[in-house]
PDB file of C-alpha atoms in Angstrom:
ATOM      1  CA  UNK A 275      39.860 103.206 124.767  1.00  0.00           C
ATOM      2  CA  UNK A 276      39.092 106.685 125.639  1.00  0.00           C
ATOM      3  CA  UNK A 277      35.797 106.519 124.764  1.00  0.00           C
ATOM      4  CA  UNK A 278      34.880 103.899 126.120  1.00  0.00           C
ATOM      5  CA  UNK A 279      36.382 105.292 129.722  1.00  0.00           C
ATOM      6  CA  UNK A 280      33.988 108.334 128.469  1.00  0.00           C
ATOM      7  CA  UNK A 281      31.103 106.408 128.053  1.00  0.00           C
ATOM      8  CA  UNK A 282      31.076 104.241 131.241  1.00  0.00           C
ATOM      9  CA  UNK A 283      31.460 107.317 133.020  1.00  0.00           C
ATOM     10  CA  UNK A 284      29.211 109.525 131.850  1.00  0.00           C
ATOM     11  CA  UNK A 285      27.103 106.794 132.313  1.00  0.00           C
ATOM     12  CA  UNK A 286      27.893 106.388 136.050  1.00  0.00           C
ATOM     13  CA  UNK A 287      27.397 110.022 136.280  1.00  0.00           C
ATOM     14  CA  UNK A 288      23.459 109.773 134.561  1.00  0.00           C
ATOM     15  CA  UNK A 289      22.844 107.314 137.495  1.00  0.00           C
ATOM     16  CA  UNK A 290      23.908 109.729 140.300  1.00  0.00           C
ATOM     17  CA  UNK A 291      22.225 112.242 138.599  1.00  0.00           C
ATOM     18  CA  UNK A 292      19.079 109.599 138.791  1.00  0.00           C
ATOM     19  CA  UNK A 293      19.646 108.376 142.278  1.00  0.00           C
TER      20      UNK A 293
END
């Protein structure tokens, strides 16, 4: 489950970094 948790937010975190 943690990595999952990890993934969505690093991925939330890639589309900050984009926006």
């Amino acid at each position: 489950m943690l990595v999952r948790a990890g993934t969505q937010r690093t991925l939330l975190h890639l589309l900050q970094k984009a926006g």
